[in-house]
Short mmCIF file of C-alpha atoms and ligand atoms in Angstrom, two decimals:
data_model
loop_
_atom_site.label_atom_id
_atom_site.label_comp_id
_atom_site.label_asym_id
_atom_site.label_seq_id
_atom_site.Cartn_x
_atom_site.Cartn_y
_atom_site.Cartn_z
CA MET W 159 62.13 112.89 104.58
CA GLU W 160 59.72 110.01 104.68
CA PHE W 161 57.27 109.22 107.43
CA SER W 162 57.52 105.49 107.73
CA SER W 163 58.12 102.80 110.28
CA THR W 164 61.58 101.44 109.81
CA LEU W 165 62.65 101.40 113.45
CA PRO W 166 61.96 98.04 115.07
CA LEU W 167 60.42 99.14 118.37
CA HIS W 168 60.46 95.75 120.05
CA ARG W 169 64.22 96.20 120.37
CA PRO W 170 66.03 98.23 123.02
CA LEU W 171 66.09 101.86 121.94
CA LEU W 172 68.97 104.32 122.11
CA GLY W 173 68.38 107.99 121.32
CA ILE W 174 71.14 110.24 120.03
CA LEU W 175 70.31 113.65 121.46
CA THR W 176 71.03 116.70 119.33
CA MET W 177 69.69 120.14 118.42
CA ASP W 178 66.79 120.68 116.11
CA ASP W 179 67.45 122.72 113.00
CA PRO W 180 64.90 124.73 111.01
CA ALA W 181 66.32 123.73 107.63
CA GLU W 182 68.00 120.37 108.24
CA LEU W 183 65.64 118.97 110.92
CA PHE W 184 68.55 118.23 113.22
CA ARG W 185 72.20 119.23 113.64
CA GLY W 186 75.37 117.30 114.20
CA ASN W 187 77.69 115.01 112.33
CA ARG W 188 75.35 112.86 110.23
CA SER W 189 77.92 110.32 109.12
CA ASN W 190 78.76 109.80 112.77
CA PHE W 191 75.08 109.25 113.59
CA ILE W 192 74.70 106.87 110.64
CA ASP W 193 77.68 104.80 111.83
CA LEU W 194 76.08 104.44 115.25
CA ILE W 195 72.66 103.59 113.81
CA ARG W 196 74.29 100.92 111.65
CA THR W 197 76.29 99.48 114.57
CA GLY W 198 73.13 99.39 116.66
CA ALA W 199 71.25 97.52 113.93
CA GLU W 200 74.04 94.91 113.82
CA MET W 201 73.84 94.49 117.58
CA GLY W 202 70.07 94.31 117.91
CA VAL W 203 69.55 97.85 119.19
CA SER W 204 67.34 100.47 117.53
CA VAL W 205 69.17 103.78 117.36
CA CYS W 206 67.50 107.03 116.37
CA VAL W 207 68.22 110.74 116.49
CA VAL W 208 66.00 112.87 118.73
CA THR W 209 66.05 116.62 119.27
CA VAL W 210 66.07 118.70 122.44
CA LYS W 211 63.08 120.66 121.16
CA ASP W 212 61.00 117.50 121.02
CA LEU W 213 62.02 116.41 124.49
CA LYS W 214 60.54 119.46 126.21
CA PRO W 215 59.02 118.53 129.57
CA GLY W 216 55.53 117.15 129.12
CA HIS W 217 56.09 115.65 125.69
CA LYS W 218 55.36 111.92 125.68
CA LYS W 219 55.59 111.11 122.00
CA ILE W 220 58.39 112.47 119.94
CA ILE W 221 59.95 112.14 116.51
CA GLY W 222 62.79 109.69 116.06
CA TYR W 223 64.93 110.05 112.96
CA THR W 224 66.55 106.95 111.66
CA TYR W 225 68.57 105.90 108.68
CA ASP W 226 68.16 102.98 106.38
CA SER W 227 71.49 101.83 105.03
CA ALA W 228 69.96 99.86 102.15
CA SER W 229 67.99 102.77 100.67
CA LYS W 230 70.45 105.37 102.02
CA GLN W 231 67.57 107.43 103.34
CA TRP W 232 66.59 109.12 106.55
CA SER W 233 63.07 108.57 107.74
CA GLN W 234 61.11 109.67 110.78
CA GLN W 235 58.54 108.08 113.00
CA ILE W 236 56.72 108.72 116.24
CA ILE W 237 58.27 107.03 119.24
CA GLY W 238 58.10 107.12 123.02
CA ILE W 239 60.98 108.76 124.84
CA PRO W 240 64.04 106.50 124.64
CA ARG W 241 65.19 105.21 128.03
CA VAL W 242 68.78 105.99 127.18
CA LEU W 243 70.01 109.21 125.60
CA TYR W 244 73.49 109.78 124.26
CA ASN W 245 74.13 113.51 124.27
CA ARG W 246 75.72 114.78 121.06
CA ILE W 247 74.51 118.40 121.10
CA PRO W 248 77.27 119.74 118.88
CA GLN W 249 77.86 123.30 120.07
CA ARG W 250 78.68 124.72 123.50
CA GLU W 251 76.50 127.75 122.75
CA ASP W 252 73.47 125.54 122.07
CA GLU W 253 73.98 123.46 125.17
CA ALA W 254 74.32 126.59 127.31
CA ASP W 255 71.03 128.06 126.03
CA PRO W 256 68.61 128.44 128.99
CA GLU W 257 65.78 126.66 127.18
CA VAL W 258 68.05 123.71 126.34
CA GLN W 259 69.32 123.68 129.94
CA ARG W 260 65.76 123.53 131.27
CA THR W 261 65.05 120.52 129.08
CA LEU W 262 68.28 118.76 130.05
CA GLN W 263 67.66 119.37 133.76
CA ALA W 264 64.12 118.00 133.40
CA ILE W 265 65.43 114.87 131.68
CA LEU W 266 68.06 114.41 134.37
CA ARG W 267 65.29 114.38 136.97
CA GLN W 268 63.37 111.58 135.25
CA PRO W 269 64.39 108.24 136.76
CA GLN W 270 63.20 106.23 133.77
CA VAL W 271 65.42 108.10 131.32
CA ARG W 272 69.19 107.91 131.57
CA ILE W 273 71.30 110.45 129.75
CA PHE W 274 75.03 110.19 129.50
CA ASN W 275 77.58 112.93 128.82
CA PRO W 276 75.13 115.70 129.71
CA THR W 277 77.64 118.59 129.40
CA PHE W 278 80.74 119.88 127.69
CA PHE W 279 83.77 120.28 129.97
CA ASN W 280 85.74 123.46 130.36
CA LYS W 281 89.49 123.39 130.74
CA TRP W 282 89.59 125.27 134.05
CA SER W 283 87.09 123.02 135.87
CA LEU W 284 88.96 119.97 134.63
CA PHE W 285 92.16 121.18 136.24
CA GLU W 286 90.43 122.08 139.48
CA TRP W 287 88.81 118.63 139.66
CA LEU W 288 91.94 116.71 138.78
CA ASN W 289 94.14 118.64 141.18
CA LYS W 290 91.93 117.57 144.06
CA ALA W 291 92.90 113.90 143.98
CA LYS W 292 96.34 112.41 144.56
CA THR W 293 95.72 109.75 141.91
CA THR W 294 95.31 112.41 139.21
CA ALA W 295 97.16 115.55 140.38
CA ARG W 296 100.49 114.08 139.40
CA TYR W 297 99.59 114.13 135.69
CA ILE W 298 98.51 117.75 135.63
CA PRO W 299 100.85 120.53 134.49
CA ALA W 300 100.84 123.59 136.79
CA THR W 301 97.80 125.59 135.69
CA ARG W 302 96.34 128.98 136.61
CA LYS W 303 93.48 131.05 135.42
CA LEU W 304 94.93 133.84 133.31
CA THR W 305 93.18 136.76 134.98
CA ALA W 306 96.14 139.16 135.24
CA SER W 307 99.71 139.55 133.99
CA HIS W 308 101.28 138.36 137.25
CA GLU W 309 99.79 134.87 136.75
CA LEU W 310 101.80 134.49 133.57
CA GLU W 311 104.83 136.30 134.93
CA SER W 312 105.14 133.97 137.91
CA LEU W 313 104.67 130.84 135.78
CA LEU W 314 107.36 132.10 133.39
CA LYS W 315 109.75 132.43 136.32
CA LEU W 316 109.19 128.78 137.17
CA TYR W 317 109.06 127.29 133.67
CA PRO W 318 110.81 128.28 130.45
CA SER W 319 107.59 127.98 128.45
CA VAL W 320 103.91 128.54 129.21
CA TYR W 321 100.88 127.56 127.14
CA MET W 322 97.81 129.79 127.13
CA LYS W 323 94.52 128.26 126.08
CA PRO W 324 90.92 129.45 125.97
CA ILE W 325 88.85 127.73 128.67
CA SER W 326 86.18 126.65 126.18
CA GLY W 327 88.49 126.23 123.22
CA LYS W 328 88.89 123.34 120.87
CA ALA W 329 90.96 122.25 117.88
CA GLY W 330 93.83 124.53 118.81
CA LYS W 331 91.86 127.74 118.36
CA GLY W 332 93.37 130.68 120.27
CA ILE W 333 96.32 128.71 121.67
CA MET W 334 99.54 130.63 122.38
CA LYS W 335 102.90 129.74 123.82
CA ALA W 336 105.12 132.20 125.67
CA GLU W 337 108.81 131.45 126.13
CA ARG W 338 111.51 133.01 128.21
CA TYR W 339 115.08 132.89 126.91
CA VAL W 340 118.38 134.67 127.29
CA GLY W 341 119.06 137.17 124.49
CA LYS W 342 122.21 136.74 122.39
CA LEU W 343 123.33 140.39 122.36
CA ASP W 344 123.34 141.49 125.99
CA ARG W 345 122.41 138.20 127.74
CA LYS W 346 119.22 139.74 129.16
CA THR W 347 115.98 137.81 129.51
CA GLU W 348 113.76 138.12 126.44
CA TYR W 349 110.42 136.66 125.43
CA ALA W 350 108.89 134.96 122.42
CA LEU W 351 105.21 134.46 121.76
CA SER W 352 103.93 131.83 119.33
CA VAL W 353 100.36 132.29 118.22
CA GLN W 354 98.58 129.34 116.58
CA GLU W 355 97.13 130.42 113.23
CA THR W 356 95.07 128.34 110.83
CA LYS W 357 97.99 126.18 109.64
CA GLY W 358 101.24 127.10 111.31
CA SER W 359 102.11 129.42 114.16
CA VAL W 360 103.50 132.97 114.02
CA VAL W 361 106.29 133.98 116.40
CA TYR W 362 106.76 137.46 117.91
CA LYS W 363 109.77 138.51 120.00
CA TYR W 364 109.89 141.06 122.80
CA PRO W 365 112.69 142.37 125.02
CA LYS W 366 110.27 143.22 127.85
CA PHE W 367 107.55 141.28 129.65
CA SER W 368 105.21 144.29 129.45
CA GLN W 369 105.39 144.18 125.64
CA LEU W 370 104.71 140.47 125.64
CA TRP W 371 101.70 141.00 127.89
CA ALA W 372 100.34 143.82 125.69
CA LYS W 373 100.30 141.46 122.69
CA ILE W 374 98.74 138.64 124.71
CA LYS W 375 95.99 140.91 125.98
CA GLU W 376 95.23 141.94 122.43
CA GLU W 377 95.01 138.30 121.33
CA ILE W 378 92.88 137.23 124.30
CA GLY W 379 90.25 139.93 123.92
CA ARG W 380 87.27 138.97 126.05
CA GLU W 381 87.94 135.23 126.12
CA GLU W 382 88.64 133.42 129.38
CA TYR W 383 92.04 131.70 129.38
CA ILE W 384 94.19 129.37 131.41
CA ALA W 385 97.99 129.57 131.56
CA GLN W 386 99.84 126.32 131.92
CA GLN W 387 103.34 125.01 132.43
CA GLY W 388 104.74 124.07 129.02
CA ILE W 389 105.82 120.46 128.82
CA SER W 390 108.82 119.56 126.64
CA ILE W 391 107.04 116.85 124.81
CA VAL W 392 108.94 114.16 123.03
CA LYS W 393 109.55 114.53 119.29
CA TYR W 394 109.65 112.22 116.33
CA LYS W 395 111.83 113.50 113.48
CA LYS W 396 111.76 116.96 115.09
CA ARG W 397 107.95 117.04 115.24
CA PRO W 398 106.27 116.92 118.68
CA PHE W 399 103.46 114.42 119.11
CA ASP W 400 100.86 113.61 121.69
CA LEU W 401 98.66 110.71 122.59
CA ARG W 402 94.93 110.74 122.08
CA LEU W 403 93.09 108.23 124.21
CA LEU W 404 89.49 107.16 124.00
CA VAL W 405 88.08 106.10 127.35
CA GLN W 406 84.58 104.60 127.44
CA LYS W 407 82.37 102.62 129.72
CA ASN W 408 82.05 98.99 128.68
CA TYR W 409 79.18 96.50 128.81
CA LYS W 410 79.64 96.24 132.60
CA GLY W 411 79.41 99.99 133.04
CA GLU W 412 83.10 100.24 133.94
CA TRP W 413 85.66 102.64 132.49
CA ASP W 414 87.99 101.08 129.95
CA VAL W 415 90.52 102.39 127.44
CA THR W 416 89.11 101.72 123.97
CA GLY W 417 92.20 102.79 122.09
CA ILE W 418 95.23 105.02 121.93
CA GLY W 419 96.14 107.05 118.88
CA ALA W 420 98.91 109.55 118.26
CA ARG W 421 98.91 112.99 116.64
CA LEU W 422 102.10 114.34 115.15
CA ALA W 423 102.36 118.14 114.99
CA GLY W 424 102.63 119.98 111.69
CA LYS W 425 106.08 121.38 110.92
CA MET W 426 105.32 124.95 111.98
CA SER W 427 102.64 124.31 114.55
CA ILE W 428 102.59 124.52 118.35
CA THR W 429 99.73 122.00 118.53
CA THR W 430 99.13 118.59 116.95
CA HIS W 431 95.65 119.07 115.45
CA VAL W 432 95.11 117.43 112.09
CA PRO W 433 93.31 120.46 110.55
CA ARG W 434 96.37 122.53 111.49
CA GLY W 435 98.84 120.40 109.60
CA GLY W 436 99.14 117.59 112.14
CA SER W 437 98.82 113.95 111.17
CA ILE W 438 97.70 110.65 112.59
CA ASP W 439 100.35 108.10 113.38
CA ASP W 440 101.04 104.89 115.26
CA PRO W 441 101.83 105.59 118.95
CA GLU W 442 104.04 102.51 119.28
CA LYS W 443 106.21 103.50 116.35
CA LEU W 444 106.59 107.10 117.57
CA LEU W 445 107.34 106.14 121.16
CA ALA W 446 109.67 103.29 120.25
CA ALA W 447 111.88 105.70 118.28
CA ALA W 448 112.55 107.59 121.53
CA PHE W 449 112.17 104.98 124.28
CA GLY W 450 112.64 101.57 122.63
CA PRO W 451 110.09 98.72 122.75
CA GLU W 452 110.28 98.16 126.52
CA GLY W 453 109.97 101.85 127.33
CA THR W 454 107.03 102.09 124.95
CA LYS W 455 105.17 99.31 126.71
CA ARG W 456 105.75 100.96 130.08
CA ILE W 457 104.64 104.38 128.86
CA LEU W 458 101.48 103.08 127.22
CA GLY W 459 100.67 101.15 130.39
CA ARG W 460 101.10 104.29 132.47
CA ALA W 461 99.00 106.30 130.03
CA ARG W 462 96.16 103.78 130.38
CA LYS W 463 96.37 103.85 134.13
CA ALA W 464 96.36 107.65 134.12
CA ALA W 465 93.39 107.75 131.75
CA LEU W 466 91.28 105.48 133.96
CA ALA W 467 92.08 107.46 137.11
CA ILE W 468 91.28 110.71 135.30
CA ALA W 469 87.99 109.44 133.87
CA ARG W 470 86.83 108.32 137.33
CA GLN W 471 87.79 111.60 138.96
CA VAL W 472 86.22 113.73 136.22
CA GLU W 473 82.99 111.77 136.43
CA LYS W 474 82.92 112.06 140.21
CA LYS W 475 83.54 115.81 140.24
CA SER W 476 81.33 116.64 137.27
CA GLY W 477 78.40 115.18 139.18
CA HIS W 478 76.99 113.57 136.02
CA MET W 479 76.89 110.16 134.49
CA LEU W 480 79.47 109.96 131.72
CA GLY W 481 79.89 107.22 129.13
CA GLU W 482 82.94 108.34 127.22
CA MET W 483 85.61 110.96 126.88
CA SER W 484 88.70 111.50 124.79
CA MET W 485 91.92 112.74 126.34
CA ASP W 486 94.94 114.52 124.98
CA MET W 487 98.11 113.54 126.79
CA GLY W 488 101.71 114.48 126.31
CA VAL W 489 104.78 112.35 126.96
CA ASP W 490 107.83 114.29 128.10
CA VAL W 491 111.40 113.54 127.16
CA HIS W 492 111.80 111.40 130.29
CA GLY W 493 108.75 109.29 129.49
CA GLY W 494 106.47 111.07 132.00
CA ILE W 495 102.75 111.33 131.23
CA TRP W 496 100.96 114.71 131.21
CA PHE W 497 97.27 115.40 130.86
CA PHE W 498 96.32 118.31 128.53
CA GLU W 499 92.57 118.03 128.23
CA ALA W 500 89.52 115.80 128.10
CA ASN W 501 86.57 116.11 125.78
CA SER W 502 83.10 114.84 126.64
CA LYS W 503 82.02 114.89 122.98
CA PRO W 504 84.97 113.21 121.34
CA MET W 505 85.53 113.68 117.65
CA LYS W 506 85.65 110.44 115.75
CA PHE W 507 88.87 108.46 115.80
CA ASP W 508 90.10 107.73 112.30
CA GLU W 509 92.00 104.60 113.33
CA PRO W 510 89.65 101.87 112.01
CA GLN W 511 89.92 99.43 114.98
CA ILE W 512 89.39 102.20 117.53
CA ARG W 513 86.47 103.55 115.52
CA LYS W 514 84.72 100.20 115.30
CA LYS W 515 85.21 99.39 118.96
CA SER W 516 84.10 102.87 120.02
CA LEU W 517 80.73 102.49 118.27
CA GLU W 518 80.19 99.02 119.73
CA ARG W 519 81.00 100.27 123.20
CA ILE W 520 78.39 103.02 123.02
CA VAL W 521 75.78 100.42 122.12
CA GLN W 522 77.02 98.01 124.81
CA TYR W 523 77.01 100.69 127.48
CA SER W 524 73.51 101.74 126.44
CA LEU W 525 72.36 98.15 126.79
CA TYR W 526 73.93 98.05 130.24
CA LEU W 527 72.02 101.21 131.19
CA ILE W 528 68.73 99.85 129.88
CA ARG W 529 69.25 96.58 131.72
CA THR W 530 70.22 98.11 135.05
CA ASN W 531 67.56 100.78 134.88
CA GLN W 532 64.84 98.26 134.13
CA ALA W 533 65.90 96.34 137.19
CA LYS W 534 65.61 99.53 139.24
CA THR W 535 62.35 100.98 137.93
CA GLY W 536 60.70 97.66 137.09
CA GLY W 537 60.72 99.16 133.64
CA MET W 538 58.73 98.45 130.54
CA PRO W 539 60.24 97.85 127.13
CA ALA W 540 61.81 101.06 125.90
CA GLY W 541 60.60 103.23 123.10
CA ASN W 542 57.26 101.63 122.38
CA PRO W 543 54.73 104.49 122.19
CA ASN W 544 52.07 102.21 123.60
CA SER W 545 54.01 101.36 126.70
N1 ADP Q 22 101.00 122.56 128.69
C1 ADP Q 22 101.36 122.17 127.46
N2 ADP Q 22 102.64 121.85 127.17
C2 ADP Q 22 103.00 121.42 125.94
N3 ADP Q 22 102.14 121.28 124.91
C3 ADP Q 22 100.83 121.60 125.13
C4 ADP Q 22 100.37 122.04 126.42
N4 ADP Q 22 99.05 122.26 126.35
C5 ADP Q 22 98.69 121.97 125.08
N5 ADP Q 22 99.75 121.56 124.34
C6 ADP Q 22 99.71 121.15 122.92
O1 ADP Q 22 98.61 121.79 122.29
C7 ADP Q 22 97.62 120.85 121.90
C8 ADP Q 22 96.24 121.42 122.11
O2 ADP Q 22 95.98 121.65 123.47
P1 ADP Q 22 94.60 121.25 124.10
O3 ADP Q 22 94.67 121.54 125.54
O4 ADP Q 22 94.25 119.87 123.69
O5 ADP Q 22 93.61 122.32 123.41
P2 ADP Q 22 92.44 122.17 122.31
O6 ADP Q 22 91.18 122.16 123.05
O7 ADP Q 22 92.56 123.39 121.45
O8 ADP Q 22 92.67 120.89 121.58
C9 ADP Q 22 97.92 119.60 122.74
O9 ADP Q 22 97.42 118.46 122.13
C10 ADP Q 22 99.43 119.67 122.84
O10 ADP Q 22 100.03 119.16 121.65
MG1 MG Q 23 92.88 119.01 122.31
#
């Protein structure tokens, strides 16, 4: 990597915060970083990658990594600490590291630096937060922490199917679905357990709850799990789908829905993740097949409204400044909206319009933060090492 000055420092400066890496200099999704650097350049904002290691308390000058699209090369240069940091530390384990936490807490205490999305969410906290407000509780499936068998047993008495998900899970890993049904032979209650594997899911059947629980315990191991009311989500050509919304702050610092995508489940899958056989599709087309054009409009309107209420409540309860989150929502067969999860480090949206807008919004929100923070701290131009 070159040591040169390619980052125009008279411009507002946005730092993408990530982990350092002994071999690669820094971690994270490079093509994602490059897209943001490029968008920044088009909008008059200098964007560079900075590492947690460099931002240790006391450091005044740090390394900023930037990318030159013309020469297709990364380069590094010494910069002052950017006034706005966009947290993209890729792994939960890294972010939870005590050393990293100390640095993040120190940055959060500095009034001249504003960091957004400072933490990953966990699924249990999300449900606790969202259940506390009337405006959001109505979108939340009944959820319990899966600490003992009776939590699942009582949910299975209320609902014919229950999803079990690791609290810190992602991309469908470790997800199971338990179902209660009436057996064909002697009309007694029996149970089925679907376990999400790499592509499809595997189904086990048990005549007794105790047998079902034994298998679940074996699958769970030491992970923390939630158990949740299963929603009969609407299907398109026999495949369930859900909505994926991107909610971001705009140039006024207000929450706004950037776009809505849809994920259609793989044939044999209990989730809709693309790496597990799911695919991207057009939400209007999928919804219209079940609810017609008018119903579709209504449902998408309700999904937007839900997403904004949820983003506000999550931000309030998390106690941190957030700039974006993605949300997975289900639509039931009656057109009702259900919240499944929110992610504070959204994966990129492959829908081109959503992608483009999402990058612009990050830059616009960063500009908003720089502007409002300068007004507050009587600030100096950001990023100039001489300032
Ligand atoms: N309570 C539920 N009822 C019906 N389907 C669910 C439920 N919870 C999750 N799913 C399905 O599983 C998918 C993955 O669940 P999610 O909570 O997003 O976990 P992950 O973090 O692994 O993505 C959802 O997008 C949805 O399709
Ligand atoms: Mg998900």
